[in-house]
mmCIF file with all atom_site columns, C-alpha atoms in Angstrom:
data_model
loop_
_atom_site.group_PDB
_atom_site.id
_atom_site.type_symbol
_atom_site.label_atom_id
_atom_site.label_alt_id
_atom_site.label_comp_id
_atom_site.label_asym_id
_atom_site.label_entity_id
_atom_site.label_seq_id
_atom_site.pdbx_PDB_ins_code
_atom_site.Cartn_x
_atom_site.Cartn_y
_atom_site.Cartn_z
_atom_site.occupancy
_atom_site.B_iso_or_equiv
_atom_site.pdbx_formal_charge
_atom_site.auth_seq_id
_atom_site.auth_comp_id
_atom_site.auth_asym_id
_atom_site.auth_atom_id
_atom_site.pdbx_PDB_model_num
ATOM 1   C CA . UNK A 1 1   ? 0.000  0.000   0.000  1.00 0.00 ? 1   UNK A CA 1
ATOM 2   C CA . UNK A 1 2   ? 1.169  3.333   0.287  1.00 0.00 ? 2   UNK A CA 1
ATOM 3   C CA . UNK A 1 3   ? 3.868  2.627   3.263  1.00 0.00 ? 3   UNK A CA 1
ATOM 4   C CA . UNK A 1 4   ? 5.491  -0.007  1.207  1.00 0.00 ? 4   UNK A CA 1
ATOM 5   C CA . UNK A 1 5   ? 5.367  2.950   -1.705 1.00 0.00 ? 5   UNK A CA 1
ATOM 6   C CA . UNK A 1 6   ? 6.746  5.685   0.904  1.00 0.00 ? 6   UNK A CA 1
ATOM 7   C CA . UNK A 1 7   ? 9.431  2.962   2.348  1.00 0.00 ? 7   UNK A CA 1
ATOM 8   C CA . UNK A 1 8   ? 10.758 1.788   -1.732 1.00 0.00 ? 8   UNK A CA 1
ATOM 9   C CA . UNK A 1 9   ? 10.901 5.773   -2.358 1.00 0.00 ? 9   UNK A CA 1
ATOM 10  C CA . UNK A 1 10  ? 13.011 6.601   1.034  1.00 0.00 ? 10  UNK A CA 1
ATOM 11  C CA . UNK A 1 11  ? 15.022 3.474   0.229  1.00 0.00 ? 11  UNK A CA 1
ATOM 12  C CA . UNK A 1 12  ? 15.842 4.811   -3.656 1.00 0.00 ? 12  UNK A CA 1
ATOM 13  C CA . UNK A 1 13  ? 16.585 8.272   -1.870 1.00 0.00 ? 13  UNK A CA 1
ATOM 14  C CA . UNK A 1 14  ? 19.061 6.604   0.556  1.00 0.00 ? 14  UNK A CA 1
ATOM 15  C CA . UNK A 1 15  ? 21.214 4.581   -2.729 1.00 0.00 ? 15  UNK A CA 1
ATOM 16  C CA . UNK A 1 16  ? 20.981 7.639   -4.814 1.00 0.00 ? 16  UNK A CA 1
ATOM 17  C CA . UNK A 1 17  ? 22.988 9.705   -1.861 1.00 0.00 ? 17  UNK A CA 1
ATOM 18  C CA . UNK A 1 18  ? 24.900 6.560   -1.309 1.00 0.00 ? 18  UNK A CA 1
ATOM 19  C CA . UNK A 1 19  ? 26.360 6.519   -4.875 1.00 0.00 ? 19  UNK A CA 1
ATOM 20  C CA . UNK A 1 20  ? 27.118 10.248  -4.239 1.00 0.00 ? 20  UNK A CA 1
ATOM 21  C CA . UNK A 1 21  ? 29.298 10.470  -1.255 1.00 0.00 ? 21  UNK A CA 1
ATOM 22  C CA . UNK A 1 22  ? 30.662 7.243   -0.014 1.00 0.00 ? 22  UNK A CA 1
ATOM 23  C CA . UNK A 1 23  ? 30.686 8.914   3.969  1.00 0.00 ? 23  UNK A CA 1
ATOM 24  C CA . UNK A 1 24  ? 26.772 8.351   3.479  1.00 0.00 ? 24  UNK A CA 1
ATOM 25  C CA . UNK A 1 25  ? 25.681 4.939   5.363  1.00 0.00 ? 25  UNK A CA 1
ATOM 26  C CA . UNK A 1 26  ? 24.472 2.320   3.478  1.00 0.00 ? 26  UNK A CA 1
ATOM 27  C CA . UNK A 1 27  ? 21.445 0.890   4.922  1.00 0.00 ? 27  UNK A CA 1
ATOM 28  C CA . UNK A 1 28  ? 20.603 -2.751  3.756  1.00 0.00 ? 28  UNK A CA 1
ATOM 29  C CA . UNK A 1 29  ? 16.897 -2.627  4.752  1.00 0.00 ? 29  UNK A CA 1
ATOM 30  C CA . UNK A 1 30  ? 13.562 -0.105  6.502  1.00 0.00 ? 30  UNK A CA 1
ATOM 31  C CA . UNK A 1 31  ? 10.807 -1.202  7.757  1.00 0.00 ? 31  UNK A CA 1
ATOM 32  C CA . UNK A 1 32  ? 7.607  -0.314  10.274 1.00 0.00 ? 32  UNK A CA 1
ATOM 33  C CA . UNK A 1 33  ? 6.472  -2.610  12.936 1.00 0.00 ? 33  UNK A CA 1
ATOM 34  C CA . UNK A 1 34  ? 2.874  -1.551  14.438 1.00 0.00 ? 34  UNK A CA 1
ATOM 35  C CA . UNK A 1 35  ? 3.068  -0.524  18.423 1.00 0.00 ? 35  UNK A CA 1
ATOM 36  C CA . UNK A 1 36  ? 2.657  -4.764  18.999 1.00 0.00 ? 36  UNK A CA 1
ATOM 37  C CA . UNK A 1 37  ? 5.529  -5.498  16.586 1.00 0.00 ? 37  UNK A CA 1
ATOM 38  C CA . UNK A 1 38  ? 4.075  -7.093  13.565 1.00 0.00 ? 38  UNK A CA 1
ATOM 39  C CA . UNK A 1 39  ? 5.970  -5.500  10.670 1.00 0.00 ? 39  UNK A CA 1
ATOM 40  C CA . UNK A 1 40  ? 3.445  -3.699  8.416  1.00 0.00 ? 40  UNK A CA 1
ATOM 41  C CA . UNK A 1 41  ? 5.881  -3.129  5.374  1.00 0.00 ? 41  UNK A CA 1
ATOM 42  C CA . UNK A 1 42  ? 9.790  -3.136  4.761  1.00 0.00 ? 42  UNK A CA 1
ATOM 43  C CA . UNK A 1 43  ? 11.706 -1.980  1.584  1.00 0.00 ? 43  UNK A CA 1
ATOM 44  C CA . UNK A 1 44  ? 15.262 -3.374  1.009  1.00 0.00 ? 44  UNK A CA 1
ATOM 45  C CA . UNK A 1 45  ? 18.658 -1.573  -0.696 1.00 0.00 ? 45  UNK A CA 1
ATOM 46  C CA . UNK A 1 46  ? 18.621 -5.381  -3.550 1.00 0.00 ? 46  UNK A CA 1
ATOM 47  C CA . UNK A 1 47  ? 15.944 -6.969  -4.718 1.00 0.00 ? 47  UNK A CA 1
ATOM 48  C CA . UNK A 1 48  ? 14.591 -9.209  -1.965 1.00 0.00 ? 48  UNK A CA 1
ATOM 49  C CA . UNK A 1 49  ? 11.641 -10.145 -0.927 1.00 0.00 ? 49  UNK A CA 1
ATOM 50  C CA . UNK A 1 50  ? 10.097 -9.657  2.549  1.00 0.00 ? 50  UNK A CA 1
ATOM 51  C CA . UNK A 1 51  ? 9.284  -13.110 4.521  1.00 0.00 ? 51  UNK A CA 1
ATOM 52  C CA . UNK A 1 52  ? 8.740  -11.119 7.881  1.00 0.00 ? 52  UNK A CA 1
ATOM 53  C CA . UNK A 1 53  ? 5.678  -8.643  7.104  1.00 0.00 ? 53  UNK A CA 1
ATOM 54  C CA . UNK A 1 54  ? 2.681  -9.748  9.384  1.00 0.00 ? 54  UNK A CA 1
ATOM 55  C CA . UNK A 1 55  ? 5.099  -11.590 12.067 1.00 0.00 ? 55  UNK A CA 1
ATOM 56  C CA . UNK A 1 56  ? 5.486  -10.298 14.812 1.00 0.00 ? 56  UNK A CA 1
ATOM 57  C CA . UNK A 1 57  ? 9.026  -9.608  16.373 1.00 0.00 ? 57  UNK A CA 1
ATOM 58  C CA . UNK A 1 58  ? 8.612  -7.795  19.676 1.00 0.00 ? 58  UNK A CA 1
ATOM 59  C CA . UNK A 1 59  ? 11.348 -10.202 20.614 1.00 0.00 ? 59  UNK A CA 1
ATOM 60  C CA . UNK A 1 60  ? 13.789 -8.423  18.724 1.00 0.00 ? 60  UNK A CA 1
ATOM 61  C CA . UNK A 1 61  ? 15.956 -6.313  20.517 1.00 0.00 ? 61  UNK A CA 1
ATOM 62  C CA . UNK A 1 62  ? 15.570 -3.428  18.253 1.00 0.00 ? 62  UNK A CA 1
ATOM 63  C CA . UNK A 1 63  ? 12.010 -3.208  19.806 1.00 0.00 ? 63  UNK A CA 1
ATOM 64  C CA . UNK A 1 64  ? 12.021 -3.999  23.240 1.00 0.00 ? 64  UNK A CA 1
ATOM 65  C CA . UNK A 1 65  ? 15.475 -2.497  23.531 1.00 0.00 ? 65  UNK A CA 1
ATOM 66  C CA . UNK A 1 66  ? 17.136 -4.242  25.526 1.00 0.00 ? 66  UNK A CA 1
ATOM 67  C CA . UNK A 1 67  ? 20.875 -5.881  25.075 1.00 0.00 ? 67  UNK A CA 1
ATOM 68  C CA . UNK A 1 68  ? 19.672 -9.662  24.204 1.00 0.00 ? 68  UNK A CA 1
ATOM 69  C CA . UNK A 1 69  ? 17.358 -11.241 22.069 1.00 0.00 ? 69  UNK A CA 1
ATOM 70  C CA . UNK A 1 70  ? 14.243 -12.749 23.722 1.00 0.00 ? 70  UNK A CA 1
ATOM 71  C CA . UNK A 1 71  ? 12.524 -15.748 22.410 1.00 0.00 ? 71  UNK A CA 1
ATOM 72  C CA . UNK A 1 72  ? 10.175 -15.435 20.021 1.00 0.00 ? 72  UNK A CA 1
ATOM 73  C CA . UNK A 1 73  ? 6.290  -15.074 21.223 1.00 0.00 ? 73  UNK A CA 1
ATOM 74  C CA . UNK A 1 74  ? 4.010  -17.689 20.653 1.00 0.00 ? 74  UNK A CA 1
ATOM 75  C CA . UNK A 1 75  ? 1.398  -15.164 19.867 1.00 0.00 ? 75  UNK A CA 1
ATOM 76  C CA . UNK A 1 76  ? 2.233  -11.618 19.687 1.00 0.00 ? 76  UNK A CA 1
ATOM 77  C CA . UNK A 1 77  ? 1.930  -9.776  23.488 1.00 0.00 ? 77  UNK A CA 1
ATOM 78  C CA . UNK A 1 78  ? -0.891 -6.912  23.754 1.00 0.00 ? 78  UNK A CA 1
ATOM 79  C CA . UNK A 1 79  ? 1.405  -4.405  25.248 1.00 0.00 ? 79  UNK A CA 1
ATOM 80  C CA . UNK A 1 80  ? 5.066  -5.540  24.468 1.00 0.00 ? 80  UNK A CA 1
ATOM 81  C CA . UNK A 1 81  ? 7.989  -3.800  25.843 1.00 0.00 ? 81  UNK A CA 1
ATOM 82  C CA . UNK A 1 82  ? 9.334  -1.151  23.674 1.00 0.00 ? 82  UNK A CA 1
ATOM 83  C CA . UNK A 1 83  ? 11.670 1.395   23.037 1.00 0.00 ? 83  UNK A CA 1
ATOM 84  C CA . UNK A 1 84  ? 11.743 4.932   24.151 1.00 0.00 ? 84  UNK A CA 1
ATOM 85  C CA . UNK A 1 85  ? 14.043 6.561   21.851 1.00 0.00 ? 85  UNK A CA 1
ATOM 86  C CA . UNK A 1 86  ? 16.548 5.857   19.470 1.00 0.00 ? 86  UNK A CA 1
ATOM 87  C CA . UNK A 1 87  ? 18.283 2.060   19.747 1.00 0.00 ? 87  UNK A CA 1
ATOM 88  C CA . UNK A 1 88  ? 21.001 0.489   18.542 1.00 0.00 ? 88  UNK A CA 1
ATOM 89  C CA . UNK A 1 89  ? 20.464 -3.202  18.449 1.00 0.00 ? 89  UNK A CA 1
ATOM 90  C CA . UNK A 1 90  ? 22.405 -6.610  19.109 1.00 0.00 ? 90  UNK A CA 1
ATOM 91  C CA . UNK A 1 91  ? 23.351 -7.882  16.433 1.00 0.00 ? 91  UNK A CA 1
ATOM 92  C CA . UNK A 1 92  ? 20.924 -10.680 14.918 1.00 0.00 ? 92  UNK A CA 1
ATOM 93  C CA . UNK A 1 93  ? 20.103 -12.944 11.951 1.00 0.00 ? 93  UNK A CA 1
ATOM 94  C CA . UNK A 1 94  ? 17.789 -11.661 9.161  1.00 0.00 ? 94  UNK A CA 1
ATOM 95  C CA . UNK A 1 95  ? 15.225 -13.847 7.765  1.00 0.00 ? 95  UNK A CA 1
ATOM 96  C CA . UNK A 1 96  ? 14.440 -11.971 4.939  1.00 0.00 ? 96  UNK A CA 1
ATOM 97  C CA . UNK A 1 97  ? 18.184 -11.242 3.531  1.00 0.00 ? 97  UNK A CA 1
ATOM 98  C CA . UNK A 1 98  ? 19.690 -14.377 5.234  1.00 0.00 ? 98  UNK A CA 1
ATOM 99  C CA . UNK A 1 99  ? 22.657 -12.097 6.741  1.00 0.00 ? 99  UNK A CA 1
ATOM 100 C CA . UNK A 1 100 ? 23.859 -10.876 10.005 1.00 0.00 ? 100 UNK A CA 1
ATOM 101 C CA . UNK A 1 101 ? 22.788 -7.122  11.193 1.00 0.00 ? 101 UNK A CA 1
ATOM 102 C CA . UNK A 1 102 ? 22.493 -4.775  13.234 1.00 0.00 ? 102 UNK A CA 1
ATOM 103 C CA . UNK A 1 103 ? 19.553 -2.427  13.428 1.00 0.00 ? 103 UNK A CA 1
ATOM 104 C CA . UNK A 1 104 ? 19.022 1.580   14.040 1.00 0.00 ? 104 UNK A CA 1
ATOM 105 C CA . UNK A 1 105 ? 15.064 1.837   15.490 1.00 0.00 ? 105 UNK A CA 1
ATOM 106 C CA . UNK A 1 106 ? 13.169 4.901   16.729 1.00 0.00 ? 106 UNK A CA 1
ATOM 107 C CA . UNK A 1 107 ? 9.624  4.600   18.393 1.00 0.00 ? 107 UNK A CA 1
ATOM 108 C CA . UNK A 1 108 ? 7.014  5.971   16.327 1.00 0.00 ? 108 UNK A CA 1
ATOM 109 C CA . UNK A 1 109 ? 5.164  8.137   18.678 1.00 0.00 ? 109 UNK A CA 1
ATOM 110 C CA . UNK A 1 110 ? 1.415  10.316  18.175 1.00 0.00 ? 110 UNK A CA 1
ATOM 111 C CA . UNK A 1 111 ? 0.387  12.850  20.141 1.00 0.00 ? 111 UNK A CA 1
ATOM 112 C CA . UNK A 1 112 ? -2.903 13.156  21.152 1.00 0.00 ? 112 UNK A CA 1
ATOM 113 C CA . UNK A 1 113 ? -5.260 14.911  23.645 1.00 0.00 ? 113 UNK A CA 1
ATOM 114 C CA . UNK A 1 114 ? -1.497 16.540  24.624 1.00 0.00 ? 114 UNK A CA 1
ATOM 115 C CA . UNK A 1 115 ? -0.276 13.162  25.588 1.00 0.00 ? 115 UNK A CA 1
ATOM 116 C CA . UNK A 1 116 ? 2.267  11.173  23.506 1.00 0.00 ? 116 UNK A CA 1
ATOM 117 C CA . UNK A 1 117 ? 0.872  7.764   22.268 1.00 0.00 ? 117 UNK A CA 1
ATOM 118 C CA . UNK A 1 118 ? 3.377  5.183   21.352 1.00 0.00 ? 118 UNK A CA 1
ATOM 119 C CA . UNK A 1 119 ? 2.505  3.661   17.677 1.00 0.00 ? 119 UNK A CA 1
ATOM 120 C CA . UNK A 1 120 ? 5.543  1.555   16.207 1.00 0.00 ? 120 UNK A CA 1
ATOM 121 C CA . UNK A 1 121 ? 8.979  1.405   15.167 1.00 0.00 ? 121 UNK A CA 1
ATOM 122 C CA . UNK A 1 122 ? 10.935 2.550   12.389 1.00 0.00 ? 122 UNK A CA 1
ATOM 123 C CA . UNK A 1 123 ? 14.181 0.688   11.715 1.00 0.00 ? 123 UNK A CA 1
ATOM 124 C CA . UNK A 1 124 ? 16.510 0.771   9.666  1.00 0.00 ? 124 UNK A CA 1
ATOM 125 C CA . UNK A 1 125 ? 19.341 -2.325  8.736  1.00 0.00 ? 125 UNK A CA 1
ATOM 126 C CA . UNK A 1 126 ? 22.697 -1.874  8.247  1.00 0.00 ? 126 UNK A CA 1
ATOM 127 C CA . UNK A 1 127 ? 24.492 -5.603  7.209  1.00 0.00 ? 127 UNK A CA 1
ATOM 128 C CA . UNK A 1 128 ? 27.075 -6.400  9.867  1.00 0.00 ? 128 UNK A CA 1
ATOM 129 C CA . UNK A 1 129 ? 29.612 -6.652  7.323  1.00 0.00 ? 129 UNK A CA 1
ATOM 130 C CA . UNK A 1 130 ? 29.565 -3.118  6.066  1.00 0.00 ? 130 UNK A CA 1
ATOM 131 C CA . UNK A 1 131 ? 31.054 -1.700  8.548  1.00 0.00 ? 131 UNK A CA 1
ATOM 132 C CA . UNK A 1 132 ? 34.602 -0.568  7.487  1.00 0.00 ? 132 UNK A CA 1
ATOM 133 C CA . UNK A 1 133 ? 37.869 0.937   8.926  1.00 0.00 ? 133 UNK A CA 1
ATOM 134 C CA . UNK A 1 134 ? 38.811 3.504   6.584  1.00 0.00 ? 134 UNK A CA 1
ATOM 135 C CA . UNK A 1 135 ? 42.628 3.171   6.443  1.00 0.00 ? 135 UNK A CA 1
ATOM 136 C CA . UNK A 1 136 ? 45.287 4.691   3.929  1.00 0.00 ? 136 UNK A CA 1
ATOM 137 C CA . UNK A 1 137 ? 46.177 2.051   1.094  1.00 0.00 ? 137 UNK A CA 1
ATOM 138 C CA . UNK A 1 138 ? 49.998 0.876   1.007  1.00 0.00 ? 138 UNK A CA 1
ATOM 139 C CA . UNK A 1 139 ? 51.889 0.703   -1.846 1.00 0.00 ? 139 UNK A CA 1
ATOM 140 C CA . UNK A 1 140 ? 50.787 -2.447  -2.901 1.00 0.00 ? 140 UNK A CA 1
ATOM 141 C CA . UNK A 1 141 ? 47.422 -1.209  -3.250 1.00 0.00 ? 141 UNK A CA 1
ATOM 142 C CA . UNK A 1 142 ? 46.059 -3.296  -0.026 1.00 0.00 ? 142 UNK A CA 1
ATOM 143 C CA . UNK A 1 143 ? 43.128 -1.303  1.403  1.00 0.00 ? 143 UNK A CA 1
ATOM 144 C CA . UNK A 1 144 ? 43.251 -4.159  4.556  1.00 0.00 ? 144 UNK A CA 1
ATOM 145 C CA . UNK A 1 145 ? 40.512 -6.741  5.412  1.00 0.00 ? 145 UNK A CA 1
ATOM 146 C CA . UNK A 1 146 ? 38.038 -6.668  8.457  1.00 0.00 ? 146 UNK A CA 1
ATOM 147 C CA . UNK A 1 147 ? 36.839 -9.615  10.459 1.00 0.00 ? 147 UNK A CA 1
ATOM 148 C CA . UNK A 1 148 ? 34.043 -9.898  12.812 1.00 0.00 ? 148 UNK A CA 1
ATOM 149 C CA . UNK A 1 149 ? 33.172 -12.782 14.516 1.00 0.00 ? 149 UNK A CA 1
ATOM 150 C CA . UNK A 1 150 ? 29.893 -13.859 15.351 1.00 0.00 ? 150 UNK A CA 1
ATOM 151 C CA . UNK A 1 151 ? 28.219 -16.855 17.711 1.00 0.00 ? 151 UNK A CA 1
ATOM 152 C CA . UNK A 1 152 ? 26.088 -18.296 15.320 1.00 0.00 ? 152 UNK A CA 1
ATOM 153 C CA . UNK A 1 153 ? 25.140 -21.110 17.679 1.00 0.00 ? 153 UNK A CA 1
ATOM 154 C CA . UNK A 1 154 ? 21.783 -21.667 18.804 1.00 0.00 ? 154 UNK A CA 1
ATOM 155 C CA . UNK A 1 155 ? 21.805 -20.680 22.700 1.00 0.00 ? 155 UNK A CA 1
ATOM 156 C CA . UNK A 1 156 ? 21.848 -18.040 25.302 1.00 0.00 ? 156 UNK A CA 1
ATOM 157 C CA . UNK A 1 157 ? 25.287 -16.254 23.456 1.00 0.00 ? 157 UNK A CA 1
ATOM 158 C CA . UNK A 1 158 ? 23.307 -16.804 19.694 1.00 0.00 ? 158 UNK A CA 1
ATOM 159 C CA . UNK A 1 159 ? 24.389 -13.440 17.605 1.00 0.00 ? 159 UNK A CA 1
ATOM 160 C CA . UNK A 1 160 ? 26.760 -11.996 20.321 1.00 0.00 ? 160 UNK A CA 1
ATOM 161 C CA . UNK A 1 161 ? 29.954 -9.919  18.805 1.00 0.00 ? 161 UNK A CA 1
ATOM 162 C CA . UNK A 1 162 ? 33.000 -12.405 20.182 1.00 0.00 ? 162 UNK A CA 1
ATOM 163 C CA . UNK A 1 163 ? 35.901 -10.200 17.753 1.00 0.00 ? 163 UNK A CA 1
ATOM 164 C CA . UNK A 1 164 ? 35.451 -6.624  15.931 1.00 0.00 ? 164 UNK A CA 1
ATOM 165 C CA . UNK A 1 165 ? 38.444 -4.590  15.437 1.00 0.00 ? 165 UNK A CA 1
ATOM 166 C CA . UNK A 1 166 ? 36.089 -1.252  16.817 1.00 0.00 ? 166 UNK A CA 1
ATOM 167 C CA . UNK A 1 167 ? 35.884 -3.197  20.328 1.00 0.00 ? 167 UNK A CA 1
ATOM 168 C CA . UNK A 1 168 ? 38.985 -3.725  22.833 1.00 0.00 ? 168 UNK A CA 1
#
């Protein structure tokens, strides 16, 4: 409908400053879960195709916020924990793009009757392997390689950071 129009348009905007100035992140994927966290549309930077819109994934840290992933409801919660403001997320395991990521959310909020009124989320994806050191190339042309190392294991560590060159 139109939110899947107004998400593929934002995306477009988002590639065409991309290709500009390379300083400009490059998000892999946007999309709005209602204020119960079923995701209502997404839009994505290649040509994939959403498996997660009408799930619900309050479990996701990018909506409830905090540092680990909860399991997944059974049936999606009437009032589920959210965010307050902006949220950087654990890292975590897309279905739809079969990658790892981490996610940039902000609550959705309406005001009415002079009080705020909490509505959704609004995140963006950013694939855990884009994130670069930017580092002078020697003479050999080498620009350097980055590794990150992720628990893929099913458990209580599942998508936890164990190396990035950012972290000590």
């Amino acid at each position: 409908g139109a939110l899947d129009r107004y998400l593929e348009v934002r995306m477009a905007e988002y590639r065409m400053l991309g290709e500009r100035d390379a300083r400009v992140p490059h998000f892999s994927s946007m999309f709005v879960t209602d204020r119960h966290g079923t995701q209502l549309a997404s839009a994505f930077d290649d040509q994939s195709i959403s498996l997660s819109i009408g799930k619900n994934w309050a479990h996701r840290s990018y909506f409830h916020g905090n540092a680990d992933e909860i399991p997944p409801f059974e049936r999606p919660p009437i009032d589920p924990l959210h965010i307050e403001e902006t949220h950087l997320s654990a890292v975590y395991f897309s279905s739809s793009q079969k990658r790892w990521k981490i996610a940039i959310s902000a609550p959705i909020m309406r005001e009415r009757d002079g009080t705020k009124e909490f509505t959704g989320i609004l995140v963006l994806t950013v694939d855990l392997g884009d994130f670069e050191i930017s580092q002078a190339s020697g003479a050999d042309g080498d620009h350097g390689q980055l590794l990150v190392l992720v628990d893929a294991r099913i458990g209580l560590d599942h998508g936890i950071i164990l190396h990035h060159p950012l972290f000590d």
